[in-house]
Coordinates of C-alpha atoms in Angstrom, one line a residue:
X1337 CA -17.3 18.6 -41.2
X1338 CA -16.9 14.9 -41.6
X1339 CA -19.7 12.5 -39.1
X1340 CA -18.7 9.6 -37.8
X1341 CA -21.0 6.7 -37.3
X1342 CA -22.1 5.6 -34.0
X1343 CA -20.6 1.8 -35.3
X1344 CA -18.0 0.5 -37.8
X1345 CA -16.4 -2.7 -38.5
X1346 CA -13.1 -3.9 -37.2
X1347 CA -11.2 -6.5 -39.5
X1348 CA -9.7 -9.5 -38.1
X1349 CA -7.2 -11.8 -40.4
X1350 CA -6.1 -14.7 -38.9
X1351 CA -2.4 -15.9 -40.1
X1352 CA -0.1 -13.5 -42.4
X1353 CA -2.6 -11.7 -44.7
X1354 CA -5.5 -13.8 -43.8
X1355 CA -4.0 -17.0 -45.1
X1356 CA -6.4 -19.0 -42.6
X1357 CA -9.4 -16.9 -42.8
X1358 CA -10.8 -13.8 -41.6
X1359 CA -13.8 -12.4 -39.7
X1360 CA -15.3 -9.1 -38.8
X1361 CA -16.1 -7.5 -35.4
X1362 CA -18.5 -4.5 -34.9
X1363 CA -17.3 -1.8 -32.6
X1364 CA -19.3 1.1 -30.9
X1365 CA -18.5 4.6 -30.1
X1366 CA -17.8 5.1 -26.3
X1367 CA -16.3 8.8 -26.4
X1368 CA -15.2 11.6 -28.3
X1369 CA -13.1 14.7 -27.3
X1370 CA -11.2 17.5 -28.4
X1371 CA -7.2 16.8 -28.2
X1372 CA -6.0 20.0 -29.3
X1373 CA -3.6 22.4 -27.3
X1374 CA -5.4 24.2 -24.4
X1375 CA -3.9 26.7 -22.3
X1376 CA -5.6 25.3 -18.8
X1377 CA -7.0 22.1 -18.5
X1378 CA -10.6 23.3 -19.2
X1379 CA -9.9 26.3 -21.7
X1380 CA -9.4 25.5 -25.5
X1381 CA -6.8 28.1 -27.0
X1382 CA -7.1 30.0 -31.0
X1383 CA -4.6 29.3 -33.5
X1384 CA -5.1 25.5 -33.0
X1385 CA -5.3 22.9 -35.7
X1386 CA -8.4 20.9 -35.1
X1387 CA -8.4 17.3 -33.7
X1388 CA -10.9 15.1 -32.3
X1389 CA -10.8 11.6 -31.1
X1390 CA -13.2 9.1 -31.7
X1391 CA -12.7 6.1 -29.3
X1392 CA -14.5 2.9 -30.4
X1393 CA -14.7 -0.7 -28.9
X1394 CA -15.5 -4.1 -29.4
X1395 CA -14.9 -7.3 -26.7
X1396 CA -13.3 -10.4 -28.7
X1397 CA -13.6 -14.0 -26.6
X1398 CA -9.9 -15.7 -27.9
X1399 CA -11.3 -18.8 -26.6
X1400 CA -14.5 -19.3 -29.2
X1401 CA -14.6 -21.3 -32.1
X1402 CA -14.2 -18.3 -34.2
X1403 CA -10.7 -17.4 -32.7
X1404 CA -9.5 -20.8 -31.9
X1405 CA -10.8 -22.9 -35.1
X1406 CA -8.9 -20.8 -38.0
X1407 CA -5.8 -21.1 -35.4
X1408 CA -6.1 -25.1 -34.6
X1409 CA -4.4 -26.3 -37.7
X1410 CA -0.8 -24.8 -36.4
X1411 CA 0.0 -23.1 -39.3
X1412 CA -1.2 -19.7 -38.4
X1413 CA -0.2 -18.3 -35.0
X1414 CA -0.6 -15.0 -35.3
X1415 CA -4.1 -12.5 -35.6
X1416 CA -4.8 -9.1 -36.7
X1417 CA -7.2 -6.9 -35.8
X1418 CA -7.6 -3.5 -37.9
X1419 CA -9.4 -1.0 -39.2
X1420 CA -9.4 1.4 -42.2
X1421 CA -12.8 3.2 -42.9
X1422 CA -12.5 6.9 -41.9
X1423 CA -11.3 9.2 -43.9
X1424 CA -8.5 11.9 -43.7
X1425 CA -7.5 15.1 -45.2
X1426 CA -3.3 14.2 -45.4
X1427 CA -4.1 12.1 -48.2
X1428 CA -3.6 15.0 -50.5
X1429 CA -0.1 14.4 -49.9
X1430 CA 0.5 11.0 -50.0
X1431 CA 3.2 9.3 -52.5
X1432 CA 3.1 5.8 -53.9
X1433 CA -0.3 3.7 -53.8
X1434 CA -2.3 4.7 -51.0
X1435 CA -6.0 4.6 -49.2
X1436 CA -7.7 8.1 -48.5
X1437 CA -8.0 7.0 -44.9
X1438 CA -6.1 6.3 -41.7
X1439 CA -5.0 2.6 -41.1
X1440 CA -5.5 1.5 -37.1
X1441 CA -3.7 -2.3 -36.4
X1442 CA -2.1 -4.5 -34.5
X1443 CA -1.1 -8.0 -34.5
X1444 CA -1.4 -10.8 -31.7
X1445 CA 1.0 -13.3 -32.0
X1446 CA -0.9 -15.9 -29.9
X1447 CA 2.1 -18.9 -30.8
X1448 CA 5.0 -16.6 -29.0
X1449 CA 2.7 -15.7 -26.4
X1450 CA 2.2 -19.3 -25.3
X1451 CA 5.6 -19.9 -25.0
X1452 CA 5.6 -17.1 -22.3
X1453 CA 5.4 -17.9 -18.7
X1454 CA 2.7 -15.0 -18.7
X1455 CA 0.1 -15.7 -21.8
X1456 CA -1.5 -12.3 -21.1
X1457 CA -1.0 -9.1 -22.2
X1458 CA -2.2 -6.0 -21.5
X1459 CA -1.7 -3.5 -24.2
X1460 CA 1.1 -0.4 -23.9
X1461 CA -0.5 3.0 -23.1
X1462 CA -0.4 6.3 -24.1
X1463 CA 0.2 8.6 -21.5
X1464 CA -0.6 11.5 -23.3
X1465 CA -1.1 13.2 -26.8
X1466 CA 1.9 13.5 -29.3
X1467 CA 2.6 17.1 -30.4
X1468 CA 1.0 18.4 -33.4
X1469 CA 1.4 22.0 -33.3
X1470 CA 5.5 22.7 -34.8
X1471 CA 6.9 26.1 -34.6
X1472 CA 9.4 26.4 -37.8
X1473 CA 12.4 26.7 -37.3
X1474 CA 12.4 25.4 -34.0
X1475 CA 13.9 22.2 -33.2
X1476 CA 11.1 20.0 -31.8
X1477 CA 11.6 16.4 -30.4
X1478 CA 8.2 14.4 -30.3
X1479 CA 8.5 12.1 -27.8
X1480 CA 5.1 9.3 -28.3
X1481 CA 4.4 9.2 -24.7
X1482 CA 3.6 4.7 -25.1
X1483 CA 5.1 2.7 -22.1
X1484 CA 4.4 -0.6 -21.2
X1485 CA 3.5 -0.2 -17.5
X1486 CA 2.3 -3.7 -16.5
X1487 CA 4.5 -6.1 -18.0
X1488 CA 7.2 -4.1 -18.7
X1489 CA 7.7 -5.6 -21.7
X1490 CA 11.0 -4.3 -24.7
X1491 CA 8.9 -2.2 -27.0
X1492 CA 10.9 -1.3 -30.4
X1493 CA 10.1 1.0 -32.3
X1494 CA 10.2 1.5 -36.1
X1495 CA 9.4 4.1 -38.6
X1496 CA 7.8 2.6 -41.4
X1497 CA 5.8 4.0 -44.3
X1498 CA 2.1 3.9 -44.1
X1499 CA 0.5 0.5 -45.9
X1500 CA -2.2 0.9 -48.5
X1501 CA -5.7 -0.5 -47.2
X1502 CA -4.8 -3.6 -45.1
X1503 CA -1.6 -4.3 -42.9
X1504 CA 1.3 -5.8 -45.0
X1505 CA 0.0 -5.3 -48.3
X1506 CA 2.5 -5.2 -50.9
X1507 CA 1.9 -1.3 -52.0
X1508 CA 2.8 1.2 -49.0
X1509 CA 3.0 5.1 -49.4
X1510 CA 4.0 8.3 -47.6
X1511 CA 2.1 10.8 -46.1
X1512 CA 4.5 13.2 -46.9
X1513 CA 4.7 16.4 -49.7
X1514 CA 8.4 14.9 -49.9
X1515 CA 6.8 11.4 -50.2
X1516 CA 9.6 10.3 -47.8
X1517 CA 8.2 8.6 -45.0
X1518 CA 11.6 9.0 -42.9
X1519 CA 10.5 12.7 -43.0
X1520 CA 7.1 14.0 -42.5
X1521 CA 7.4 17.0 -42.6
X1522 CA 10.7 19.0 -44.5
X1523 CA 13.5 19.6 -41.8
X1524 CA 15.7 22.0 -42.0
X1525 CA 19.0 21.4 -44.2
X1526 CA 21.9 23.0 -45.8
X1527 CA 21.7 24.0 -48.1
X1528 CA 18.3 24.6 -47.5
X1529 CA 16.6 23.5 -51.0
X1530 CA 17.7 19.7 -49.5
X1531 CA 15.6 17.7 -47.4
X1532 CA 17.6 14.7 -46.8
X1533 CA 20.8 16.3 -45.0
X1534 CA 21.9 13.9 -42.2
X1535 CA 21.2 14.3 -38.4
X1536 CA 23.3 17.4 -37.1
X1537 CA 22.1 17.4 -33.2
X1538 CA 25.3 19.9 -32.4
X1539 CA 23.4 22.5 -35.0
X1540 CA 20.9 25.1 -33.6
X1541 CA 18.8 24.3 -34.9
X1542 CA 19.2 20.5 -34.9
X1543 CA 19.5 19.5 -39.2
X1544 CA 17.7 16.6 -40.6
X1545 CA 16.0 14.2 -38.6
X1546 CA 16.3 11.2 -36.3
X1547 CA 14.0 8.4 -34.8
X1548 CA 15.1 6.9 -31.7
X1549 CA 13.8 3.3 -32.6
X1550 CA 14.4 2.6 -28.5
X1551 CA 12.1 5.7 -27.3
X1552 CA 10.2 6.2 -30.0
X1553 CA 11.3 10.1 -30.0
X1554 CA 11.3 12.2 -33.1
X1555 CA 13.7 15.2 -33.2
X1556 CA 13.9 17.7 -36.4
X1557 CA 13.7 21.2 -37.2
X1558 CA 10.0 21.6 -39.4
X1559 CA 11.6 24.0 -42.3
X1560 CA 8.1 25.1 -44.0
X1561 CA 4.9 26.5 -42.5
X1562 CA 1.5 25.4 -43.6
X1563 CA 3.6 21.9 -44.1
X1564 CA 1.8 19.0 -42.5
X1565 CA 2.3 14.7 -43.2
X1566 CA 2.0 11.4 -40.9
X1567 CA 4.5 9.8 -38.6
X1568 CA 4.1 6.1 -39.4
X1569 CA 5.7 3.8 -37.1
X1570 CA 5.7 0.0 -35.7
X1571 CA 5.6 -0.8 -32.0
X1572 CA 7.3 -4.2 -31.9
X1573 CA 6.4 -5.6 -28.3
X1574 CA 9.1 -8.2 -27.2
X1575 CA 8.9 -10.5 -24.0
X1576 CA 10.9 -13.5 -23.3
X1577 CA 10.0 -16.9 -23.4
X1578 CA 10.4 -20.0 -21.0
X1579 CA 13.6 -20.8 -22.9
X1580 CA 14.9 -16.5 -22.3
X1581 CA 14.8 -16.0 -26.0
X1582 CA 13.6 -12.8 -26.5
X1583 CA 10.4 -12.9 -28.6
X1584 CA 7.8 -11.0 -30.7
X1585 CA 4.4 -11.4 -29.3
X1586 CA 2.3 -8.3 -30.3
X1587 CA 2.9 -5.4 -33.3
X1588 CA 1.1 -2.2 -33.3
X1589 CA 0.6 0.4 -36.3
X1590 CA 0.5 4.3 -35.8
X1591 CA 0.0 7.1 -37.7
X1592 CA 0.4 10.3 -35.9
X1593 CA -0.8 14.0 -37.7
X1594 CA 2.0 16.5 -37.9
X1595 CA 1.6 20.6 -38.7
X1596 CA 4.2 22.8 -39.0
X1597 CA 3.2 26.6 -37.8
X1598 CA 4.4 29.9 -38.0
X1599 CA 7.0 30.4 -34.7
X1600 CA 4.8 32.8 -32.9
X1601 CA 6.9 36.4 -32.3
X1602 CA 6.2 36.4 -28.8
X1603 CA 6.6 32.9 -27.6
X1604 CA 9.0 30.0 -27.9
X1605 CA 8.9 26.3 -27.3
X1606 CA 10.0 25.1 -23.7
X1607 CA 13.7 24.0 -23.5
X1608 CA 15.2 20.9 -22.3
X1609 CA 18.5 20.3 -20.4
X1610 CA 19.7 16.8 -19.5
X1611 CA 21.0 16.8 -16.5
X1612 CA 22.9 13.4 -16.9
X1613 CA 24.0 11.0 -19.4
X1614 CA 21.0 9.0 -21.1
X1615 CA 20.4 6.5 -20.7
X1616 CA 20.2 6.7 -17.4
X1617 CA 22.3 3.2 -15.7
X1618 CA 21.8 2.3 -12.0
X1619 CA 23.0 -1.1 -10.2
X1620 CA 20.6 -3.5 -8.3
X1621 CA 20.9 -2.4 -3.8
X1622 CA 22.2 1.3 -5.1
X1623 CA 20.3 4.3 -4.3
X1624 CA 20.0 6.5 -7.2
X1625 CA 17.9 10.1 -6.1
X1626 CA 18.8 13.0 -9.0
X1627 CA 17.4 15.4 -10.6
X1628 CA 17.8 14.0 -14.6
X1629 CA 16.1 16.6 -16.3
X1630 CA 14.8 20.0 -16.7
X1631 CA 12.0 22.0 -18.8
X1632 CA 12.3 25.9 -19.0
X1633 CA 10.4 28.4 -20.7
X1634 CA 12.7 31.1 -21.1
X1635 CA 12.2 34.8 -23.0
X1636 CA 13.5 33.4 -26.3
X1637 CA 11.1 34.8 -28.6
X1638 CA 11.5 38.3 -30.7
X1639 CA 8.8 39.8 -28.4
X1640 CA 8.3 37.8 -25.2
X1641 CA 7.6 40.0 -22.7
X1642 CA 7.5 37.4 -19.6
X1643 CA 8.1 33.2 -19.3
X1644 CA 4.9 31.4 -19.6
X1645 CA 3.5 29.0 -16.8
X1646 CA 3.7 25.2 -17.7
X1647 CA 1.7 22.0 -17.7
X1648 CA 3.5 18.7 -16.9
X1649 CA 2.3 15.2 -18.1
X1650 CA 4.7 12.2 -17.3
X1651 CA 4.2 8.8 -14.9
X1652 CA 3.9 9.2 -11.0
X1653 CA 6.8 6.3 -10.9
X1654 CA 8.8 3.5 -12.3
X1655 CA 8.2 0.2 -11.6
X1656 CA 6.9 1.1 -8.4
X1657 CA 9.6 4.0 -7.2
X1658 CA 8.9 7.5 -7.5
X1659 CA 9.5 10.0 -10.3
X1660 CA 9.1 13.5 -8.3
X1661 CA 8.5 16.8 -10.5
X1662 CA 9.5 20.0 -8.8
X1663 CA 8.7 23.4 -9.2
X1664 CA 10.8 25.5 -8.0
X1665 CA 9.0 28.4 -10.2
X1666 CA 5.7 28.4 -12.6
X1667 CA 8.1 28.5 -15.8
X1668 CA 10.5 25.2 -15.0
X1669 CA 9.9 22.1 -14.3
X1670 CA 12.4 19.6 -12.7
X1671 CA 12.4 16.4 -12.9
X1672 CA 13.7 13.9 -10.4
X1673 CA 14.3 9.6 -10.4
X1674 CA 14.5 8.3 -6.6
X1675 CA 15.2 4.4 -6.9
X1676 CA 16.8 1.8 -4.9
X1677 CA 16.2 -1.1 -7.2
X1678 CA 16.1 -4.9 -6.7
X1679 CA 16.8 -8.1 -8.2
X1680 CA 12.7 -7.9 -9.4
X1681 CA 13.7 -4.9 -11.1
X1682 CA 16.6 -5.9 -13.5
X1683 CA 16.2 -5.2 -17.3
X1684 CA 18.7 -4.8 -19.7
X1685 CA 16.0 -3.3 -22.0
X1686 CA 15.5 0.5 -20.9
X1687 CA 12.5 1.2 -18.3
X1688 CA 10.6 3.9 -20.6
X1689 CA 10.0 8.1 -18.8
X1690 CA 7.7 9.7 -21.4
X1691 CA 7.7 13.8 -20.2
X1692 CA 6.0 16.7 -22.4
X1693 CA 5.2 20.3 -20.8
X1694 CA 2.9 22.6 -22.4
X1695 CA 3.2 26.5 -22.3
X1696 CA 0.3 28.4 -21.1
X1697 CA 0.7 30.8 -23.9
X1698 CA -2.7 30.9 -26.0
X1699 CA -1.1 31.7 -29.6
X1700 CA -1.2 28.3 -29.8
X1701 CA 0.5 27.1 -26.6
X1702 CA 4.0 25.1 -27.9
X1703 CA 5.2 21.9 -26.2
X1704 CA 8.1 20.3 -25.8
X1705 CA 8.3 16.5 -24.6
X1706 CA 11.4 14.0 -24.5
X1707 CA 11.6 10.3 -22.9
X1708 CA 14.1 9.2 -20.0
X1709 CA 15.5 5.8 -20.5
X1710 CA 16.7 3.6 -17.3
X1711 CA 18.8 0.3 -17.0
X1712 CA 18.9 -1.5 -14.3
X1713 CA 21.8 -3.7 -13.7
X1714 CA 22.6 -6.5 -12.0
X1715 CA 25.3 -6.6 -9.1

């Protein structure tokens, strides 16, 4: 088993690639903890693949000479803070040039951000884990669970392939046995030696694969067990300026572990019905109260004798309005947006609704997750 140190150094590069120096922070471990499926809250289920998280921190004052003196020249506006020390086992796979250990980033464009009414930001969250544990042959959508819940800023997302040792470096590689990046793991195709077949969402189940660059969500079939690679992506966070240009001020890099798994015989993955068109549009002064959305663990499986009882992660509300979950039974979840909006609320840019429900079925318990999207309009 690998150790991790109690310290470690965070990076910082001031312009693009360091072009007006760079610096180093030390960080300290605050927490670690398990994050793999659990059928209870408490109870940590077999047939898991092992993950632990390791959360370190460090405080950096913007306003010293060691942020504001690289910066003071005008020519670089932009800083980035990352970190690429510990190792991991998916580099057996990668393709192209590429470091045997994760890379953790993101960049502060403090320029943009000054042009903002607000010069603060507070970071997006992540409201809960992504899903690691992929039946075959079972169409999964991954939904990243990231919203922006106090500025309500336009995140973008992008799939990208994973860069080699420091952020925008010229050499970049996939974690991937297909050494695609656009596909972590091999969907299922036809014919079925393919890997590259376009998205078929009408198919059961769904062919190829597809990243909704405005949710973030991943939706494929995994085609192999024992397969496992990294989703790489880009949040692009966007906010506008005093002039209402739309404008980049922040960019953060994930990588996110996949496995693909035997379909158990006696369990499925929860299903998901929409229960209206997505996204989801409502006008400023109308009162918008439906149910959008439902989660079901139905007898699917070869040998399931009975529905399995669900856990439910998603926000309390949106922008200050309530997002409901009813129950009408342990195996389905409904899901329910009550909002009268105002003029405050208005975005052309999609409020984000990050859902995932988790089976209690300990062989592992499978998830499914999805993300509403709401616009609010203008009379």
């Amino acid at each position: 088993m690998i150790s991790f140190p109690t310290t470690t150094t965070l990076n910082v590069d001031f312009g693009f690639k360091g072009a007006c120096g760079t610096t180093t922070l030390t960080m300290s471990q605050t927490s670690t903890r398990e994050i793999n499926s659990k059928c209870s809250t408490v109870t940590t289920c077999s047939g898991n693949n092992s993950i632990t998280e390791y959360t370190y921190q460090c405080t950096a004052d913007l306003n010293s000479t060691t942020f504001t003196k690289p910066l003071s020249s005008g020519t670089c506006q932009e800083i980035t803070f990352y970190h690429n020390a510990f190792y991991h086992s998916f580099y057996s796979v990668a393709g192209g040039v590429c470091a045997d250990a994760f890379l953790t980033a993101a960049t502060l464009y403090v320029g943009n951000l000054n042009r903002c009414k607000s010069k603060t930001n507070i970071a997006p969250v992540s409201i809960f884990d992504p899903t690691h544990n992929l039946p075959v042959y079972r169409t999964t959508v991954i939904a990243q669970g990231i919203v922006d819940t106090n500025e309500y800023d336009w995140l973008h997302f992008v799939q990208m392939p994973s860069y080699s040792i420091t952020p925008y470096s010229n050499t970049t590689c996939a974690y991937a046995k297909n050494k695609n990046y656009l596909r972590p793991l091999d969907p299922v195709c036809v014919p079925s030696t393919s890997t590259t077949c376009s998205f078929n969402s009408a198919a059961s189940p769904v062919r190829g694969a597809f990243f909704d660059t405005i949710s973030g969500d991943f939706t494929f079939t995994p085609a192999t067990s024992g397969d496992y690679g990294v989703l790489s992506y880009h949040i692009n966070e966007y906010r506008k300026d005093t002039s209402g240009k739309w404008t980049l001020i922040c960019r953060y890099f994930r990588e996110v572990p996949l496995f693909a798994i035997d379909g158990p015989a006696d369990n499925n993955n929860p299903s998901i019905s929409t229960l209206v068109g997505q996204p989801i549009n409502i006008c400023v002064g109308t009162k918008y109260c439906n149910k959008v959305i439902q989660m079901n663990d139905i007898m699917a499986a070869p040998k399931q004798s009975k529905s399995d009882s669900l856990l439910t992660y998603t926000l309390k509300n949106v922008h200050g309005s309530p997002f409901n979950v009813y129950s009408p039974n342990s195996y389905t979840r409904a899901f329910e947006i009550c909002w009268t909006p105002t003029n405050a609320d208005t975005s052309y840019v999609p409020y984000l609704i990050p859902i995932k429900v988790v089976d209690q079925h300990c062989s592992p318990p499978l998830e499914m997750s999805y993300t509403l999207q709401v616009r609010i309009y203008p009379i």
